[in-house]
Amino acid sequence: MGAALEIRNLHVAIDEKPILRGVNLTIKQGEVHALMGPNGSGKSTLANVLMGNPAYEVTAGQIIFDGQDLMELEPDERSRAGLFLAFQYPVSIPGVTLANFLRLAINARMKAEDPDSKGISVSEFRKLMREKMDQLGMDHSFAGRYLNEGFSGGEKKRAEILQMAVLRPKIAILDETDSGLDIDALRVVSEGVERLRGPELGVLVITHYQRILNYIKPEFVHVMYDGQIVETGGPELALHLEEAGYEWVREKYGAAE
Ligand code: ADP
Ligand code: MG
């Protein structure tokens, strides 16, 4: 049986202001979900809570990951348990290449699982990197890039997708973050997900870009509005949003103004 991320009646506040108001969402290994919704609806708040950002207070509800209470786990424990949160992009570290960084990440994972682990060997690591970069259609030279070199939005996403490919999480949460309508970044994420998707990987892609179906084919589409998931459907829901925008969502679920 595969792992699942189960969000049950989640309420979240920032500075005592309620932001999420009862979110229910389950993502299983092997499933690709898209979370859409207008700006300010609470999508990134959900991603921040999953990541363990202490500014966000869970006031009610539960998040269960692979049978464990996620709130009991530190961010690095979440990652080790198999949850990947893509915007954990490393702060720039002078003189460290992307390959160095990924090797450190793999070794930390192996050490956490077995304190006697010597980590991954240089040759095994090279082989793994070659394999994953080929799978993702990435130029091998990319791994030699220095983290402090100033990656573009698309390159940051490429680095995250590569990190996801080598860490092989059970469930990955990919937030579009503040890049907003950075189509290059969305394309990188979507292509990466399409190439990596399979029975072992569950994905939640968070975006407010309405034309996502040009890039990714989620089995499940959810619309967040004012801190709740108000609609869930298949790709046809994304198609409808592409054609009609979010106005009907506001009319149907918005407070009378
Ligand atoms: P989305 O990602 O869907 O655009 P957000 O989760 O970023 O939405 O924001 C939801 C609401 O929470 C907005 O009203 C936003 O102003 C508020 N919010 C988000 N983060 C913070 C924060 N760190 N401090 C105060 N308010 C916040
Ligand atoms: Mg956001």
Short mmCIF file of N, CA, C and O in Angstrom, two decimals, residues 102-103 106 110 120-135 140 162-163 165-168:
data_model
loop_
_atom_site.label_atom_id
_atom_site.label_comp_id
_atom_site.label_asym_id
_atom_site.label_seq_id
_atom_site.Cartn_x
_atom_site.Cartn_y
_atom_site.Cartn_z
N LEU A 102 23.66 18.23 -3.68
CA LEU A 102 22.80 17.05 -3.77
C LEU A 102 23.46 15.84 -3.11
O LEU A 102 22.80 15.03 -2.46
N ARG A 103 24.78 15.76 -3.23
CA ARG A 103 25.48 14.63 -2.59
C ARG A 103 25.38 14.75 -1.07
O ARG A 103 25.13 13.76 -0.37
N ILE A 106 21.92 13.61 -0.07
CA ILE A 106 21.78 12.15 -0.09
C ILE A 106 22.49 11.53 1.11
O ILE A 106 21.96 10.65 1.80
N MET A 110 21.08 9.20 4.12
CA MET A 110 21.59 7.85 4.40
C MET A 110 22.07 7.73 5.85
O MET A 110 21.83 6.72 6.51
N ILE A 120 27.02 7.85 -0.06
CA ILE A 120 27.07 7.33 -1.44
C ILE A 120 28.49 7.52 -1.98
O ILE A 120 29.13 8.54 -1.72
N SER A 121 28.97 6.54 -2.72
CA SER A 121 30.33 6.65 -3.26
C SER A 121 30.32 7.62 -4.44
O SER A 121 29.27 7.89 -5.04
N VAL A 122 31.52 8.13 -4.76
CA VAL A 122 31.63 9.09 -5.86
C VAL A 122 31.10 8.48 -7.16
O VAL A 122 30.35 9.10 -7.90
N SER A 123 31.47 7.21 -7.40
CA SER A 123 31.05 6.62 -8.67
C SER A 123 29.54 6.35 -8.70
O SER A 123 28.89 6.57 -9.72
N GLU A 124 29.02 5.88 -7.57
CA GLU A 124 27.56 5.67 -7.52
C GLU A 124 26.81 6.99 -7.72
O GLU A 124 25.78 7.04 -8.39
N PHE A 125 27.34 8.02 -7.08
CA PHE A 125 26.68 9.33 -7.18
C PHE A 125 26.71 9.84 -8.62
O PHE A 125 25.70 10.32 -9.14
N ARG A 126 27.87 9.70 -9.27
CA ARG A 126 27.97 10.13 -10.68
C ARG A 126 26.96 9.40 -11.54
O ARG A 126 26.31 9.99 -12.40
N LYS A 127 26.85 8.10 -11.29
CA LYS A 127 25.95 7.28 -12.08
C LYS A 127 24.50 7.74 -11.86
O LYS A 127 23.74 7.92 -12.82
N LEU A 128 24.15 7.96 -10.59
CA LEU A 128 22.80 8.42 -10.25
C LEU A 128 22.50 9.76 -10.92
O LEU A 128 21.43 9.95 -11.51
N MET A 129 23.44 10.69 -10.85
CA MET A 129 23.24 12.01 -11.44
C MET A 129 23.06 11.90 -12.95
O MET A 129 22.17 12.54 -13.52
N ARG A 130 23.91 11.11 -13.59
CA ARG A 130 23.81 10.95 -15.05
C ARG A 130 22.43 10.41 -15.42
O ARG A 130 21.76 10.92 -16.31
N GLU A 131 22.03 9.37 -14.67
CA GLU A 131 20.75 8.72 -14.94
C GLU A 131 19.58 9.71 -14.80
O GLU A 131 18.72 9.81 -15.67
N LYS A 132 19.59 10.47 -13.71
CA LYS A 132 18.48 11.37 -13.44
C LYS A 132 18.48 12.56 -14.41
O LYS A 132 17.43 13.01 -14.87
N MET A 133 19.65 13.07 -14.73
CA MET A 133 19.71 14.20 -15.65
C MET A 133 19.29 13.77 -17.05
O MET A 133 18.63 14.53 -17.76
N ASP A 134 19.64 12.55 -17.43
CA ASP A 134 19.19 12.04 -18.73
C ASP A 134 17.67 11.88 -18.73
O ASP A 134 17.00 12.25 -19.69
N GLN A 135 17.15 11.33 -17.64
CA GLN A 135 15.70 11.15 -17.53
C GLN A 135 14.97 12.49 -17.66
O GLN A 135 13.90 12.58 -18.26
N HIS A 140 24.26 17.81 -18.66
CA HIS A 140 25.07 17.38 -17.50
C HIS A 140 25.84 18.53 -16.86
O HIS A 140 26.18 18.48 -15.68
N LEU A 162 15.62 18.37 -10.02
CA LEU A 162 16.73 17.41 -9.96
C LEU A 162 16.89 16.88 -8.54
O LEU A 162 17.10 15.68 -8.33
N GLN A 163 16.75 17.78 -7.59
CA GLN A 163 16.82 17.37 -6.17
C GLN A 163 15.72 16.34 -5.87
O GLN A 163 15.95 15.32 -5.22
N ALA A 165 14.33 14.37 -8.05
CA ALA A 165 14.63 13.13 -8.77
C ALA A 165 15.63 12.27 -7.99
O ALA A 165 15.49 11.06 -7.93
N VAL A 166 16.64 12.91 -7.37
CA VAL A 166 17.64 12.09 -6.67
C VAL A 166 17.17 11.67 -5.28
O VAL A 166 17.55 10.62 -4.79
N LEU A 167 16.31 12.48 -4.65
CA LEU A 167 15.84 12.11 -3.29
C LEU A 167 14.65 11.15 -3.33
O LEU A 167 14.33 10.51 -2.35
N ARG A 168 14.00 11.07 -4.45
CA ARG A 168 12.87 10.14 -4.65
C ARG A 168 11.85 10.15 -3.52
O ARG A 168 11.66 9.14 -2.83
#
